[in-house]
Amino acid sequence: MKKPLHFFMATFVFSTIFGCSEIPESNDPILGIWAKTTTLESGKDSKEEWIFNDAHKGRFHSYTNNNVAFLTDFRWTNDGDTYTITYPGTDMPNDNVSIKTTELSNSTEKNTEQASSNVILEETNGETLAFRK
């Protein structure tokens, strides 16, 4: 009776240890926090923030005067140099962006941390979506 039990336990341990595959580490350059701060016509500060994770998901936050105005989850995919950000369950349009390194000269930027950054998410129409934080 002990031999079948030991065989079963050894098989279970072996399959548990060696049957599990490791999750590959992602080092996609879009991973991390991206943000953009602007001043609205009303004089209030507006900030948008995207947090990208390695499960091809993320969280979007929109702030007005440091208060959360809107937040939602998003999904992202990449095809070569182009990333597509979709916001399921919202009426927000998809964003198609690429990562660019550039000299910044945007006069609407309020945050000096953003002004010193030179890595941006650029939309296909040439506008800046966000800066790497």
PDB file of C-alpha atoms in Angstrom:
ATOM      1  CA  MET A   1       0.000   0.000   0.000  1.00  0.00           C
ATOM      2  CA  LYS A   2       2.884   2.406   0.727  1.00  0.00           C
ATOM      3  CA  LYS A   3       4.515   2.008  -2.699  1.00  0.00           C
ATOM      4  CA  PRO A   4       1.490   3.263  -4.707  1.00  0.00           C
ATOM      5  CA  LEU A   5       1.076   6.170  -2.284  1.00  0.00           C
ATOM      6  CA  HIS A   6       4.755   7.140  -2.552  1.00  0.00           C
ATOM      7  CA  PHE A   7       4.607   6.796  -6.332  1.00  0.00           C
ATOM      8  CA  PHE A   8       1.535   9.070  -6.443  1.00  0.00           C
ATOM      9  CA  MET A   9       3.137  11.660  -4.154  1.00  0.00           C
ATOM     10  CA  ALA A  10       6.402  11.614  -6.122  1.00  0.00           C
ATOM     11  CA  THR A  11       4.498  12.000  -9.394  1.00  0.00           C
ATOM     12  CA  PHE A  12       2.465  14.895  -7.969  1.00  0.00           C
ATOM     13  CA  VAL A  13       5.549  16.710  -6.664  1.00  0.00           C
ATOM     14  CA  PHE A  14       7.447  16.145  -9.909  1.00  0.00           C
ATOM     15  CA  SER A  15       4.579  17.409 -12.067  1.00  0.00           C
ATOM     16  CA  THR A  16       4.014  20.401  -9.795  1.00  0.00           C
ATOM     17  CA  ILE A  17       7.643  21.494  -9.824  1.00  0.00           C
ATOM     18  CA  PHE A  18       8.531  20.761 -13.433  1.00  0.00           C
ATOM     19  CA  GLY A  19       5.121  21.152 -15.066  1.00  0.00           C
ATOM     20  CA  CYS A  20       4.754  24.835 -14.306  1.00  0.00           C
ATOM     21  CA  SER A  21       6.190  27.195 -16.843  1.00  0.00           C
ATOM     22  CA  GLU A  22       7.677  30.515 -15.921  1.00  0.00           C
ATOM     23  CA  ILE A  23       5.942  33.652 -17.012  1.00  0.00           C
ATOM     24  CA  PRO A  24       8.348  35.364 -19.380  1.00  0.00           C
ATOM     25  CA  GLU A  25       9.599  38.728 -18.176  1.00  0.00           C
ATOM     26  CA  SER A  26       8.422  41.555 -20.379  1.00  0.00           C
ATOM     27  CA  ASN A  27      10.688  44.506 -20.989  1.00  0.00           C
ATOM     28  CA  ASP A  28       8.493  46.338 -23.479  1.00  0.00           C
ATOM     29  CA  PRO A  29       9.497  50.037 -23.546  1.00  0.00           C
ATOM     30  CA  ILE A  30       5.893  51.178 -23.019  1.00  0.00           C
ATOM     31  CA  LEU A  31       5.694  49.632 -19.540  1.00  0.00           C
ATOM     32  CA  GLY A  32       5.454  52.163 -16.741  1.00  0.00           C
ATOM     33  CA  ILE A  33       3.721  55.468 -16.115  1.00  0.00           C
ATOM     34  CA  TRP A  34       3.057  58.092 -18.782  1.00  0.00           C
ATOM     35  CA  ALA A  35       1.378  61.446 -18.100  1.00  0.00           C
ATOM     36  CA  LYS A  36       0.492  64.824 -19.544  1.00  0.00           C
ATOM     37  CA  THR A  37      -0.465  67.985 -17.676  1.00  0.00           C
ATOM     38  CA  THR A  38      -2.153  70.954 -19.327  1.00  0.00           C
ATOM     39  CA  THR A  39      -3.997  74.083 -18.245  1.00  0.00           C
ATOM     40  CA  LEU A  40      -7.615  74.258 -19.356  1.00  0.00           C
ATOM     41  CA  GLU A  41      -9.226  77.460 -20.664  1.00  0.00           C
ATOM     42  CA  SER A  42     -10.995  77.733 -17.300  1.00  0.00           C
ATOM     43  CA  GLY A  43      -7.587  78.054 -15.623  1.00  0.00           C
ATOM     44  CA  LYS A  44      -7.810  74.641 -13.952  1.00  0.00           C
ATOM     45  CA  ASP A  45      -4.974  72.145 -14.264  1.00  0.00           C
ATOM     46  CA  SER A  46      -5.802  68.924 -16.066  1.00  0.00           C
ATOM     47  CA  LYS A  47      -3.661  65.803 -15.860  1.00  0.00           C
ATOM     48  CA  GLU A  48      -4.016  62.499 -17.673  1.00  0.00           C
ATOM     49  CA  GLU A  49      -2.060  59.444 -16.601  1.00  0.00           C
ATOM     50  CA  TRP A  50      -1.636  55.995 -18.191  1.00  0.00           C
ATOM     51  CA  ILE A  51      -0.139  53.118 -16.210  1.00  0.00           C
ATOM     52  CA  PHE A  52       0.947  50.269 -18.521  1.00  0.00           C
ATOM     53  CA  ASN A  53       1.586  46.794 -17.104  1.00  0.00           C
ATOM     54  CA  ASP A  54       3.144  43.711 -18.675  1.00  0.00           C
ATOM     55  CA  ALA A  55      -0.181  41.838 -18.972  1.00  0.00           C
ATOM     56  CA  HIS A  56      -1.135  44.182 -21.856  1.00  0.00           C
ATOM     57  CA  LYS A  57      -3.517  46.035 -19.563  1.00  0.00           C
ATOM     58  CA  GLY A  58      -3.417  49.283 -17.682  1.00  0.00           C
ATOM     59  CA  ARG A  59      -5.242  51.996 -15.807  1.00  0.00           C
ATOM     60  CA  PHE A  60      -6.095  55.476 -17.094  1.00  0.00           C
ATOM     61  CA  HIS A  61      -6.674  58.405 -14.689  1.00  0.00           C
ATOM     62  CA  SER A  62      -7.883  61.881 -15.504  1.00  0.00           C
ATOM     63  CA  TYR A  63      -7.452  64.586 -12.847  1.00  0.00           C
ATOM     64  CA  THR A  64      -8.777  68.138 -12.586  1.00  0.00           C
ATOM     65  CA  ASN A  65      -7.037  70.273  -9.948  1.00  0.00           C
ATOM     66  CA  ASN A  66      -5.565  67.091  -8.390  1.00  0.00           C
ATOM     67  CA  ASN A  67      -9.014  65.464  -7.991  1.00  0.00           C
ATOM     68  CA  VAL A  68      -9.818  62.279  -9.889  1.00  0.00           C
ATOM     69  CA  ALA A  69     -12.326  63.226 -12.585  1.00  0.00           C
ATOM     70  CA  PHE A  70     -12.386  59.899 -14.443  1.00  0.00           C
ATOM     71  CA  LEU A  71     -10.653  56.530 -14.300  1.00  0.00           C
ATOM     72  CA  THR A  72     -10.912  53.358 -16.338  1.00  0.00           C
ATOM     73  CA  ASP A  73      -8.971  50.276 -17.303  1.00  0.00           C
ATOM     74  CA  PHE A  74      -7.489  49.927 -20.772  1.00  0.00           C
ATOM     75  CA  ARG A  75      -5.869  47.298 -22.950  1.00  0.00           C
ATOM     76  CA  TRP A  76      -2.863  47.757 -25.188  1.00  0.00           C
ATOM     77  CA  THR A  77      -1.361  45.880 -28.085  1.00  0.00           C
ATOM     78  CA  ASN A  78       1.641  46.557 -30.245  1.00  0.00           C
ATOM     79  CA  ASP A  79       2.303  45.929 -33.905  1.00  0.00           C
ATOM     80  CA  GLY A  80       5.892  46.808 -34.651  1.00  0.00           C
ATOM     81  CA  ASP A  81       6.442  50.411 -33.577  1.00  0.00           C
ATOM     82  CA  THR A  82       2.732  51.215 -33.191  1.00  0.00           C
ATOM     83  CA  TYR A  83       0.805  50.680 -29.979  1.00  0.00           C
ATOM     84  CA  THR A  84      -2.991  50.639 -29.889  1.00  0.00           C
ATOM     85  CA  ILE A  85      -4.689  51.603 -26.627  1.00  0.00           C
ATOM     86  CA  THR A  86      -8.359  50.625 -26.283  1.00  0.00           C
ATOM     87  CA  TYR A  87     -10.730  51.631 -23.505  1.00  0.00           C
ATOM     88  CA  PRO A  88     -13.403  48.878 -23.278  1.00  0.00           C
ATOM     89  CA  GLY A  89     -16.734  49.934 -21.804  1.00  0.00           C
ATOM     90  CA  THR A  90     -16.195  53.632 -22.531  1.00  0.00           C
ATOM     91  CA  ASP A  91     -16.858  55.910 -25.463  1.00  0.00           C
ATOM     92  CA  MET A  92     -13.199  56.979 -25.510  1.00  0.00           C
ATOM     93  CA  PRO A  93     -11.629  56.572 -28.961  1.00  0.00           C
ATOM     94  CA  ASN A  94      -8.677  54.239 -29.415  1.00  0.00           C
ATOM     95  CA  ASP A  95      -5.231  55.817 -29.298  1.00  0.00           C
ATOM     96  CA  ASN A  96      -2.627  54.735 -31.853  1.00  0.00           C
ATOM     97  CA  VAL A  97       0.793  55.850 -30.659  1.00  0.00           C
ATOM     98  CA  SER A  98       4.493  55.236 -31.036  1.00  0.00           C
ATOM     99  CA  ILE A  99       7.369  55.916 -28.650  1.00  0.00           C
ATOM    100  CA  LYS A 100       9.572  58.796 -29.749  1.00  0.00           C
ATOM    101  CA  THR A 101      12.625  60.521 -28.368  1.00  0.00           C
ATOM    102  CA  THR A 102      12.484  64.229 -29.044  1.00  0.00           C
ATOM    103  CA  GLU A 103      13.358  67.693 -27.789  1.00  0.00           C
ATOM    104  CA  LEU A 104      10.353  69.224 -26.050  1.00  0.00           C
ATOM    105  CA  SER A 105       9.069  72.685 -26.761  1.00  0.00           C
ATOM    106  CA  ASN A 106       5.427  72.446 -25.678  1.00  0.00           C
ATOM    107  CA  SER A 107       4.478  75.708 -23.982  1.00  0.00           C
ATOM    108  CA  THR A 108       1.386  74.164 -22.346  1.00  0.00           C
ATOM    109  CA  GLU A 109       3.465  71.933 -20.100  1.00  0.00           C
ATOM    110  CA  LYS A 110       3.213  72.827 -16.431  1.00  0.00           C
ATOM    111  CA  ASN A 111       5.317  70.107 -14.845  1.00  0.00           C
ATOM    112  CA  THR A 112       9.103  70.621 -14.969  1.00  0.00           C
ATOM    113  CA  GLU A 113       9.542  66.845 -14.678  1.00  0.00           C
ATOM    114  CA  GLN A 114       7.704  66.515 -17.977  1.00  0.00           C
ATOM    115  CA  ALA A 115       9.546  69.429 -19.537  1.00  0.00           C
ATOM    116  CA  SER A 116      12.906  67.737 -18.924  1.00  0.00           C
ATOM    117  CA  SER A 117      11.724  64.409 -20.324  1.00  0.00           C
ATOM    118  CA  ASN A 118      12.406  63.577 -23.919  1.00  0.00           C
ATOM    119  CA  VAL A 119      10.574  60.258 -24.317  1.00  0.00           C
ATOM    120  CA  ILE A 120       6.998  60.675 -25.505  1.00  0.00           C
ATOM    121  CA  LEU A 121       4.012  58.732 -26.761  1.00  0.00           C
ATOM    122  CA  GLU A 122       3.221  60.357 -30.093  1.00  0.00           C
ATOM    123  CA  GLU A 123      -0.131  59.849 -31.799  1.00  0.00           C
ATOM    124  CA  THR A 124      -0.217  58.973 -35.496  1.00  0.00           C
ATOM    125  CA  ASN A 125      -1.321  62.557 -36.250  1.00  0.00           C
ATOM    126  CA  GLY A 126       1.905  63.891 -34.679  1.00  0.00           C
ATOM    127  CA  GLU A 127       0.366  65.156 -31.406  1.00  0.00           C
ATOM    128  CA  THR A 128       1.880  64.190 -28.072  1.00  0.00           C
ATOM    129  CA  LEU A 129      -0.317  61.876 -26.016  1.00  0.00           C
ATOM    130  CA  ALA A 130       1.934  61.631 -22.925  1.00  0.00           C
ATOM    131  CA  PHE A 131       5.441  61.870 -21.485  1.00  0.00           C
ATOM    132  CA  ARG A 132       7.310  59.108 -19.664  1.00  0.00           C
ATOM    133  CA  LYS A 133       7.333  59.756 -15.910  1.00  0.00           C
TER     134      LYS A 133
END
